[in-house]
Short mmCIF file of C-alpha atoms and ligand atoms in Angstrom, two decimals:
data_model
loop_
_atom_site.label_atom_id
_atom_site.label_comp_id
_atom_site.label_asym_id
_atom_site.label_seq_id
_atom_site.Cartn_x
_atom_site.Cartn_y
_atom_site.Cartn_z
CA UNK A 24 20.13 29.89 -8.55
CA UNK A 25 22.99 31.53 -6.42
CA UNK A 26 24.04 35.05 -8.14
CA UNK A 27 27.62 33.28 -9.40
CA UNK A 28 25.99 31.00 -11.38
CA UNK A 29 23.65 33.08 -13.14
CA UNK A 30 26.43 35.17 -14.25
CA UNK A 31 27.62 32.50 -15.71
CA UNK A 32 24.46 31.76 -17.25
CA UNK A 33 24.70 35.18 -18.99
CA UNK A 34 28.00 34.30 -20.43
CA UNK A 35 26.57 30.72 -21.88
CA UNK A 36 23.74 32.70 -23.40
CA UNK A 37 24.69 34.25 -26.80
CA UNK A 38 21.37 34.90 -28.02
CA UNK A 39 19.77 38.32 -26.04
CA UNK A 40 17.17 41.15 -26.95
CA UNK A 41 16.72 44.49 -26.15
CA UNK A 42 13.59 46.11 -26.64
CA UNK A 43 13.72 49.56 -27.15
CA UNK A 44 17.18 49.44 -28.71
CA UNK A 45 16.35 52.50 -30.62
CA UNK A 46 16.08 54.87 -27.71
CA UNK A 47 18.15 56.68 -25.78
CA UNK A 48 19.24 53.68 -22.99
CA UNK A 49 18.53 50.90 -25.35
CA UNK A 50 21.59 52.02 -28.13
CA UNK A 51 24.10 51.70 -25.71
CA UNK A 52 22.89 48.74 -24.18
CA UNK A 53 22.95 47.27 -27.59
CA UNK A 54 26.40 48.59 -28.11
CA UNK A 55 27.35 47.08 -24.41
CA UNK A 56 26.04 43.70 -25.34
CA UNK A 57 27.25 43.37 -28.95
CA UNK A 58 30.96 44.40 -27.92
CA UNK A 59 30.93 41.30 -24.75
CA UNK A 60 30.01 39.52 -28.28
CA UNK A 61 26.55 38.69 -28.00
CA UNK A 62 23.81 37.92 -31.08
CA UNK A 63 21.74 40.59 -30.13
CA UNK A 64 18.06 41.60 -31.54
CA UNK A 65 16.67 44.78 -31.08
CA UNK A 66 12.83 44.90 -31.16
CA UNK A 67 11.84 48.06 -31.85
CA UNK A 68 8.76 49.86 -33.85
CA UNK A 69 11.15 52.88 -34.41
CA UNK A 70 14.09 52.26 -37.61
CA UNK A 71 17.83 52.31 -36.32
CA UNK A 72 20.14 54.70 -36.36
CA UNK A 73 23.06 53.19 -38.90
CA UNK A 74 25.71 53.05 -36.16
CA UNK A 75 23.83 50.86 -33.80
CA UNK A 76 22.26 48.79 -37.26
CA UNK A 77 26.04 48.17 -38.18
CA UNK A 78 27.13 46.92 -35.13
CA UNK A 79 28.30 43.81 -34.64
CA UNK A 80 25.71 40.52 -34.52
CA UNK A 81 23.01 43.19 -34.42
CA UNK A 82 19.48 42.64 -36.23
CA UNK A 83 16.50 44.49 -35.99
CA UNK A 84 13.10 43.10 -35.75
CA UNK A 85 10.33 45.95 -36.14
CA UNK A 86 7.43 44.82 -33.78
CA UNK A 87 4.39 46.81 -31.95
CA UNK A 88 4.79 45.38 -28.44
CA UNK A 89 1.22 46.28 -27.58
CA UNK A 90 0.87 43.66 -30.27
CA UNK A 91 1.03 40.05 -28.36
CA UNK A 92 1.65 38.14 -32.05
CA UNK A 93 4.50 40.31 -32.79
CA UNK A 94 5.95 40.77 -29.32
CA UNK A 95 5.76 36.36 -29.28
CA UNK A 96 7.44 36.50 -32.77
CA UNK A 97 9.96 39.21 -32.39
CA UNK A 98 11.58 37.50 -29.25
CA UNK A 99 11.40 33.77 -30.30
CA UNK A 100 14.64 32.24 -29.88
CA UNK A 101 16.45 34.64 -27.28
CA UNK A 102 17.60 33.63 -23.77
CA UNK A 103 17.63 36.57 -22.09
CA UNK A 104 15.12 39.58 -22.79
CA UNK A 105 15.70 43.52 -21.51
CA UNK A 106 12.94 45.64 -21.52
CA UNK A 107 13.41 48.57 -22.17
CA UNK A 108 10.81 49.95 -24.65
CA UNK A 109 7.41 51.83 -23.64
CA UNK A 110 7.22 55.74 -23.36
CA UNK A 111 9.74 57.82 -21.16
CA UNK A 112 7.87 60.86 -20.91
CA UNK A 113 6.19 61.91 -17.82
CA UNK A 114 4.78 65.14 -19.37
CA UNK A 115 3.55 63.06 -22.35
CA UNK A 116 2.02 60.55 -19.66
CA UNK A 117 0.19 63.45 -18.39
CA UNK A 118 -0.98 64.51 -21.55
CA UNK A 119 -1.92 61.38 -23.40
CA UNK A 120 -2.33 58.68 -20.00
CA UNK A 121 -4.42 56.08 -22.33
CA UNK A 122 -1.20 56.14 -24.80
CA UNK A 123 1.43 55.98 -22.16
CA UNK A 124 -0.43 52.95 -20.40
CA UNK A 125 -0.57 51.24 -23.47
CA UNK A 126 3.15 51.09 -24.46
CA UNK A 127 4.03 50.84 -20.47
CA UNK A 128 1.57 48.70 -18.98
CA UNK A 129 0.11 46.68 -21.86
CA UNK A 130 3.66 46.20 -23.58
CA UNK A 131 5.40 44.79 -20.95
CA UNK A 132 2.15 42.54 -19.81
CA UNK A 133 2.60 41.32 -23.24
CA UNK A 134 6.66 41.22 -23.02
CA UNK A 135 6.25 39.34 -19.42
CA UNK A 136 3.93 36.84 -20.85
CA UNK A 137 5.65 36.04 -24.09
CA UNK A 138 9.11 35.50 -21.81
CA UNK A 139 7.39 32.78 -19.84
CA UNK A 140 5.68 30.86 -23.40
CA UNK A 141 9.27 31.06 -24.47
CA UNK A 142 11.09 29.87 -21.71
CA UNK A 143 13.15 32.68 -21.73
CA UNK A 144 16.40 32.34 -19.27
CA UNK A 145 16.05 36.14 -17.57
CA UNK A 146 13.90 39.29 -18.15
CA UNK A 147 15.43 42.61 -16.94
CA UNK A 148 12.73 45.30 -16.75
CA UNK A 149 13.82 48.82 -16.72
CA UNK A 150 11.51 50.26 -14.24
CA UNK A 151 12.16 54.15 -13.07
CA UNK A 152 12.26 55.60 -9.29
CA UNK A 153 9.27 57.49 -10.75
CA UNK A 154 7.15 54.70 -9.34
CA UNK A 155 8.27 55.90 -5.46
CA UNK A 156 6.32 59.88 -5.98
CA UNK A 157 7.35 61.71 -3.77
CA UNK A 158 10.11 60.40 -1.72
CA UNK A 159 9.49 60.59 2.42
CA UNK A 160 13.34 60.18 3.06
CA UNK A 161 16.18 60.12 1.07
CA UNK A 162 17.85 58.04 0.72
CA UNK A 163 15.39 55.69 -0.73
CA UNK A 164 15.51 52.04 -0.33
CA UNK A 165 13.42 49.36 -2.37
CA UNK A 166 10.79 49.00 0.00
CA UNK A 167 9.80 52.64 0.26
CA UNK A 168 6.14 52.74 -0.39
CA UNK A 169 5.14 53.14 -4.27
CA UNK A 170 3.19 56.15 -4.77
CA UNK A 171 3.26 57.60 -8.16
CA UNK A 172 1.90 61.00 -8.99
CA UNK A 173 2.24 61.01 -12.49
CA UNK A 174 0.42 58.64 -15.35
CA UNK A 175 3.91 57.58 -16.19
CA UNK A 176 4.68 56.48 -12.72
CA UNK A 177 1.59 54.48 -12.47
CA UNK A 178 1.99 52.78 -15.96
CA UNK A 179 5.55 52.01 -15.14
CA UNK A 180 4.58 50.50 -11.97
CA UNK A 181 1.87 48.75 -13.31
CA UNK A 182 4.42 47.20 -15.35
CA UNK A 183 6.63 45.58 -12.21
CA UNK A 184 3.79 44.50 -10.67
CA UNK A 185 2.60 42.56 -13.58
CA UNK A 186 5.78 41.06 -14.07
CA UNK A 187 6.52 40.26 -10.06
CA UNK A 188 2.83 38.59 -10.66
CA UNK A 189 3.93 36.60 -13.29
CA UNK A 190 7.27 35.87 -10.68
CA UNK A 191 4.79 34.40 -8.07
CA UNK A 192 2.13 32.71 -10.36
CA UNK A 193 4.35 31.13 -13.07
CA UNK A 194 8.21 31.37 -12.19
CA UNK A 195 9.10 34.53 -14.70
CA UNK A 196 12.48 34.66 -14.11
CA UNK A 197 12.45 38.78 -13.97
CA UNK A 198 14.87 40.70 -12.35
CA UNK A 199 13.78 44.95 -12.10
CA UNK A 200 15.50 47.69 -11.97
CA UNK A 201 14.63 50.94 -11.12
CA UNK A 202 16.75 53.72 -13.21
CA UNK A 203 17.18 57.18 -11.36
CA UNK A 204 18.10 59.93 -13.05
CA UNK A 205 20.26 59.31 -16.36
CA UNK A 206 22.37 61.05 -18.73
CA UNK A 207 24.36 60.66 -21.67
CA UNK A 208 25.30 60.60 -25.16
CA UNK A 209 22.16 61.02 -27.50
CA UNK A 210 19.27 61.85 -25.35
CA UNK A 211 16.67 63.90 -27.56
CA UNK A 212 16.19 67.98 -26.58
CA UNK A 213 12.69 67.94 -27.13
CA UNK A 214 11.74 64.78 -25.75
CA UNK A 215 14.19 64.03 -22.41
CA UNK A 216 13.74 66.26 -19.33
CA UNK A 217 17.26 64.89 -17.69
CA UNK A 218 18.75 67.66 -16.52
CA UNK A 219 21.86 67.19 -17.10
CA UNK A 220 21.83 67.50 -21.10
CA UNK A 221 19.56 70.17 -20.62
CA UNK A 222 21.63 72.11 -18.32
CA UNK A 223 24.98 71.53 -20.30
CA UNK A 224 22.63 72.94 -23.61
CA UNK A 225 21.60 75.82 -22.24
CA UNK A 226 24.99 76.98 -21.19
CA UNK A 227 27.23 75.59 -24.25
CA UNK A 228 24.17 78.01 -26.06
CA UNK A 229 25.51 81.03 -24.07
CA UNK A 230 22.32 81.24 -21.91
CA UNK A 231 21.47 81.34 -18.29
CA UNK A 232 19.83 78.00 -17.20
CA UNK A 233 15.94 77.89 -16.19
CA UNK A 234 14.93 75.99 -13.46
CA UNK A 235 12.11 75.34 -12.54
CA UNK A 236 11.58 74.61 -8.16
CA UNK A 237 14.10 75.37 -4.95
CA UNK A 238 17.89 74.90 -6.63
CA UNK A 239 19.22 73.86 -3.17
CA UNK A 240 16.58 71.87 -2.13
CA UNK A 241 15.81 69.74 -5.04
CA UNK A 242 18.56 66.96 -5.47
CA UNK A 243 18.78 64.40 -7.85
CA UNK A 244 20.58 60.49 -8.25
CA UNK A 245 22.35 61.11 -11.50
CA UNK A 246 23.48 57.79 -13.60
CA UNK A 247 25.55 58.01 -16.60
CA UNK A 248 23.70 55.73 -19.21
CA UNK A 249 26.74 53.37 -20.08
CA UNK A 250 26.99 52.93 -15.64
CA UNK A 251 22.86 52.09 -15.76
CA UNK A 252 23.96 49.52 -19.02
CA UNK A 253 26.49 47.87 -16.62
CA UNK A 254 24.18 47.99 -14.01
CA UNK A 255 21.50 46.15 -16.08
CA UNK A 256 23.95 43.20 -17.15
CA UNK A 257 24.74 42.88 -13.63
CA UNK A 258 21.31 42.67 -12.99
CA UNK A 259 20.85 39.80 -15.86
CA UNK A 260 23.40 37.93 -14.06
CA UNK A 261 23.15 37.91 -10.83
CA UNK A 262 19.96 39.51 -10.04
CA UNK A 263 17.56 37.71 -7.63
CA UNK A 264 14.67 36.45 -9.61
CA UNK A 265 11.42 38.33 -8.41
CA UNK A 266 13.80 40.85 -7.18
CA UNK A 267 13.48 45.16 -7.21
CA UNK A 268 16.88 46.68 -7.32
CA UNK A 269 17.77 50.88 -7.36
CA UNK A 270 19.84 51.84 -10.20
CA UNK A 271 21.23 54.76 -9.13
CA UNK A 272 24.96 56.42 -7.67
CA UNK A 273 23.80 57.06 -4.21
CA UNK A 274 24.76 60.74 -4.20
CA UNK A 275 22.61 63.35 -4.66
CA UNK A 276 23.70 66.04 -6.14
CA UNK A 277 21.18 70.14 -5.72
CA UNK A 278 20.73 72.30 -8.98
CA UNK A 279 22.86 74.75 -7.63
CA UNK A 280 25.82 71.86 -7.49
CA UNK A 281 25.31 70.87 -10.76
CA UNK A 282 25.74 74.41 -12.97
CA UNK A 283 28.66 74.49 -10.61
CA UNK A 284 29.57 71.02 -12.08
CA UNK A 285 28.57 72.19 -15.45
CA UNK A 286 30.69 75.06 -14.90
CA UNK A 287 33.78 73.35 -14.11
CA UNK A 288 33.40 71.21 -17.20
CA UNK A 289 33.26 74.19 -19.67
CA UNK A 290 35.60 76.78 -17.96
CA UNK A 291 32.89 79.31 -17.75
CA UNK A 292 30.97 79.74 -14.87
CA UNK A 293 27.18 78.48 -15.34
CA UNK A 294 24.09 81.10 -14.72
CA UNK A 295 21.49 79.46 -12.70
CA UNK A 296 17.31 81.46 -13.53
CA UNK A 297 15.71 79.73 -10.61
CA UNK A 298 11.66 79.86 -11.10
CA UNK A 299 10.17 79.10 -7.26
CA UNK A 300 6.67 79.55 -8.65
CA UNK A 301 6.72 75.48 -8.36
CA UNK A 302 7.97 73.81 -6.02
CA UNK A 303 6.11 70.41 -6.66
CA UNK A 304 9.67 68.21 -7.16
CA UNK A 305 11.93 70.39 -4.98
CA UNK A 306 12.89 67.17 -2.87
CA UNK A 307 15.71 64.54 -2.63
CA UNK A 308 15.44 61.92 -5.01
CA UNK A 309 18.67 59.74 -3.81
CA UNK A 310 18.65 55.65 -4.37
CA UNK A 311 20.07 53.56 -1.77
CA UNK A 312 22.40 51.01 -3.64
CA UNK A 313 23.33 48.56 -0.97
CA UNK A 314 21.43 46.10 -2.44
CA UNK A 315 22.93 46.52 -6.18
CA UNK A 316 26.38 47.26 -4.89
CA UNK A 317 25.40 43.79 -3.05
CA UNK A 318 26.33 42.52 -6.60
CA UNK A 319 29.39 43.74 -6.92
CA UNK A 320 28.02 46.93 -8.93
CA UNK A 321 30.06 50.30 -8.82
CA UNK A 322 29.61 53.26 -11.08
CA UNK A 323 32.57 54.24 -12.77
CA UNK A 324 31.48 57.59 -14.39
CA UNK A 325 31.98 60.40 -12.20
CA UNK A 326 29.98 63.26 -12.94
CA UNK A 327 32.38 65.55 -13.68
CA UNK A 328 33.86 63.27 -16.05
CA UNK A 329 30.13 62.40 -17.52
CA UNK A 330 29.69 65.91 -18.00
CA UNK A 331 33.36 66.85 -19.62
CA UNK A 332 32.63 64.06 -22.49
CA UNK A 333 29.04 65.15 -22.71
CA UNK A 334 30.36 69.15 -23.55
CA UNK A 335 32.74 67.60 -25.74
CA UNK A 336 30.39 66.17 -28.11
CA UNK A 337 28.03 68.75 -27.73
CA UNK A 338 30.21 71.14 -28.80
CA UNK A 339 29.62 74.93 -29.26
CA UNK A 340 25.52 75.98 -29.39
CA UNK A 341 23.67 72.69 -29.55
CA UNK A 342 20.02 72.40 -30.29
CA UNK A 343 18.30 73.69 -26.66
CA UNK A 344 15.85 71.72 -25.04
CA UNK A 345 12.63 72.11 -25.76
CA UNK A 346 10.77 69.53 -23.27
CA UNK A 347 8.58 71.10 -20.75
CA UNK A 348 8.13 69.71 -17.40
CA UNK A 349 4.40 69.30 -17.37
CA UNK A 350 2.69 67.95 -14.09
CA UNK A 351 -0.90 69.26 -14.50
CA UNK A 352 -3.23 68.32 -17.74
CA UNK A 353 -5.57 71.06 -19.51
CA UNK A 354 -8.83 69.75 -19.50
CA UNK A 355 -12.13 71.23 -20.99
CA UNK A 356 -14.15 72.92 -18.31
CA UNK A 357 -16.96 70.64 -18.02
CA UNK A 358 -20.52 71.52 -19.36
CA UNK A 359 -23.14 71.68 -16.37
CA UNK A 360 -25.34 68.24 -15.96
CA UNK A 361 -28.65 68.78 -16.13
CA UNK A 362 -30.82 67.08 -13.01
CA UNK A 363 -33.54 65.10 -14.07
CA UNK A 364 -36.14 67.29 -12.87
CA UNK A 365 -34.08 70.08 -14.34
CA UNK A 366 -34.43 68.44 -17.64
CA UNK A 367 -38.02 67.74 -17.34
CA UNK A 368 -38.45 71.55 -16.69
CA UNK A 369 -36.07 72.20 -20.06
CA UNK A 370 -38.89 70.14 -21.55
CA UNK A 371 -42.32 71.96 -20.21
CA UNK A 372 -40.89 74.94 -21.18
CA UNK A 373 -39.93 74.67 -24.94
N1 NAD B 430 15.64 58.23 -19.81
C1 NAD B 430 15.50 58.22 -18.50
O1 NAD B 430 15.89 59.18 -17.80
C2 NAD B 430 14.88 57.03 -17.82
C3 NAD B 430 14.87 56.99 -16.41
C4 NAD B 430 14.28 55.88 -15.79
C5 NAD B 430 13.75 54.85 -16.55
N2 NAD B 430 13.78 54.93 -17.90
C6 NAD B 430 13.16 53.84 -18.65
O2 NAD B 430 14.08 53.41 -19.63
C7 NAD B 430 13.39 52.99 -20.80
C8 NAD B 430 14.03 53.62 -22.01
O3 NAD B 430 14.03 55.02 -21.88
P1 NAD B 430 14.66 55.95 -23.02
O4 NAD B 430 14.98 57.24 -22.38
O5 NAD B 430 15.71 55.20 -23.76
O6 NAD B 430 13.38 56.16 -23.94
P2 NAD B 430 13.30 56.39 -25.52
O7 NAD B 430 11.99 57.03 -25.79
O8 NAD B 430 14.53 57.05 -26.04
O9 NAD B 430 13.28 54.90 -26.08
C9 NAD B 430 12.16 54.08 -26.00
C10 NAD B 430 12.14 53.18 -27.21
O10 NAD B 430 11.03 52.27 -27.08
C11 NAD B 430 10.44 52.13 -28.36
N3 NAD B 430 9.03 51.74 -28.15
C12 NAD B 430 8.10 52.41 -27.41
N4 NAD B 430 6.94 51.76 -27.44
C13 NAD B 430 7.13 50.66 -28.20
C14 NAD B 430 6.27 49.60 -28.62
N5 NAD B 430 4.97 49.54 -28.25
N6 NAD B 430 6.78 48.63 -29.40
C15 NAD B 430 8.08 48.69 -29.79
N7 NAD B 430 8.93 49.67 -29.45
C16 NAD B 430 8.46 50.64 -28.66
C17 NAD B 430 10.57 53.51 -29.01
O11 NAD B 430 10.47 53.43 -30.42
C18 NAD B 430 11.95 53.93 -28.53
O12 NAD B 430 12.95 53.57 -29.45
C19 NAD B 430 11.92 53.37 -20.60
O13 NAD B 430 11.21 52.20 -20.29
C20 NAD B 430 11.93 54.32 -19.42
O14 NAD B 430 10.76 54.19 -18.65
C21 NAD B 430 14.33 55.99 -18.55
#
């Protein structure tokens, strides 16, 4: 179907869910799709917060995607699906991998399957650029080799390829996007490691900001969350089926440029406490966005403006982040393995 007439699709189709629509990126989805006036279900295991459960033609239907009954029942009747629930953590992937693959890999298996037995319309998957690793240029396009490092890249890649299975083997009509960087309204200090929020904290709480790596050399693709919810939509309607698209700006902007940024938006210069004892993400991480711009895409949030709005609400001392970047797991150090001759010696001797 050409892209035209899948946006038009979109427009015919008033019945839509988002799973996730609890999180972070899924409330303002939800608020994007219930102001263009769509019936719109939000399958979640977490409750809703009342301003997204008062919103227009919302409903909530509390389901366990790693659940394949509930995931079936909580989507019957929509046309178009977006995916957005699973676990956003990296550090939690690192610590718990079984957990993360579960809600990542195994919920959206169960998400991609229950699509096709419902003849759903379109599935949008929000992937991450998590699933690239380490990037070997910058910037990166959608055929840079997949090569995650962390459990969270893997399950979230896991994920696509499931679905882009499903694509080849049965027709899902999926469309993926991979999400840089975002920021916004209501991300959660302890949980989200965008740094962004946590930069803006950190200063509105009078304190110099740690960071962690090379503040010139690591660069980041940062997307305001109500840009990656237009982005998304796009993607719903006139997103190639089987098709990978970046969701990012296509600047990159260092460390060092965003306190200045963060600076600028509070009138008071920003104190950068660079820690170089890691350096393991001190790289580019910059999406190439022909092919979503291809759609007629643009961002509309500059930074500076994201960031202005973001102090604003903040306001004076918010709650400072408390999520830790981790990237390697404590394990127990492991007891010595007997040999088997060893063991028969254990045994002559007692
Ligand atoms: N936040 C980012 O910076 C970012 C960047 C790239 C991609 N993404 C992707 O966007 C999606 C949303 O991220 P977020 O930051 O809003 O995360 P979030 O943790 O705020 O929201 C995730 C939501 O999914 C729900 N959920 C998780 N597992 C579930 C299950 N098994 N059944 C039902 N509900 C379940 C949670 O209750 C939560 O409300 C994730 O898939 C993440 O991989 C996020």
């Amino acid at each position: 179907m050409h892209g035209v007439d899948m946006l038009e699709t979109l427009r015919d189709h008033e019945e839509v869910a988002v799973t996730g629509g609890a999180g972070f990126v899924g409330r303002h989805l939800v608020a994007a799709l219930s102001l263009l006036g769509k019936k719109t279900t939000v399958v979640d295991h977490a409750p809703l917060t009342e301003d997204v459960a008062t919103l227009p033609g919302v409903r909530h239907v509390r389901a366990d995607l790693r659940d394949y009954g509930e995931t079936l029942l909580a989507l019957q009747g929509t046309d178009v699906v977006f995916h957005l629930a699973g676990n956003a953590s990296g550090t939690e992937s690192v610590e718990k991998p079984r957990h993360d693959f579960h809600l990542n890999a195994l919920g959206t298996c169960n998400v991609g399957n229950a699509c096709l037995e419902l003849g759903v319309a379109r599935l949008v998957y929000l992937s991450s650029a998590i699933v690239y690793g380490t990037p070997l240029h910058a910037p990166i396009t959608e055929d840079h080799p997949t090569a995650p490092f962390l459990p969270y890249g893997a399950s979230k890649l896991s994920g696509e390829l499931t679905l882009r299975a499903l694509h080849a083997t049965a027709g899902l009509p999926v469309v993926i996007g991979r999400s840089f960087v975002v920021y916004g309204p209501g991300e959660d200090p302890r949980r989200a490691g965008g740094e962004v929020s946590q930069f803006l904290r950190w200063h509105l709480g009078e304190r110099p900001i740690p960071v962690v790596g090379d503040i010139d050399r690591k660069r980041r693709d940062f997307i305001h969350v109500e840009d990656l919810c237009r982005a998304m939509i796009t993607l719903a309607g006139r997103g190639e089926a089987g098709g990978v698209y970046n969701l990012g700006t296509g600047t990159a902007v260092s460390m060092r440029e965003l306190a200045e940024a963060v600076g600028a938006a509070t009138g008071r210069p920003a104190k950068l406490e660079a820690d170089t004892s890691s350096l393991e993400d001190s790289f580019t991480l910059l999406a190439d966005v022909t092919r979503l711009t291809g759609l007629g895409f643009m961002p509309r949030v500059s930074l500076a403006e994201g960031l202005s709005t973001l102090a604003a609400l903040l306001g004076p001392y918010p709650e400072l982040p408390s999520a830790r970047a981790v990237f390697r797991r404590e394990t127990p150090v492991r007891r010595r393995r007997l040999s088997p001759v060893d063991e028969m010696a254990e045994v002559t001797s007692c």
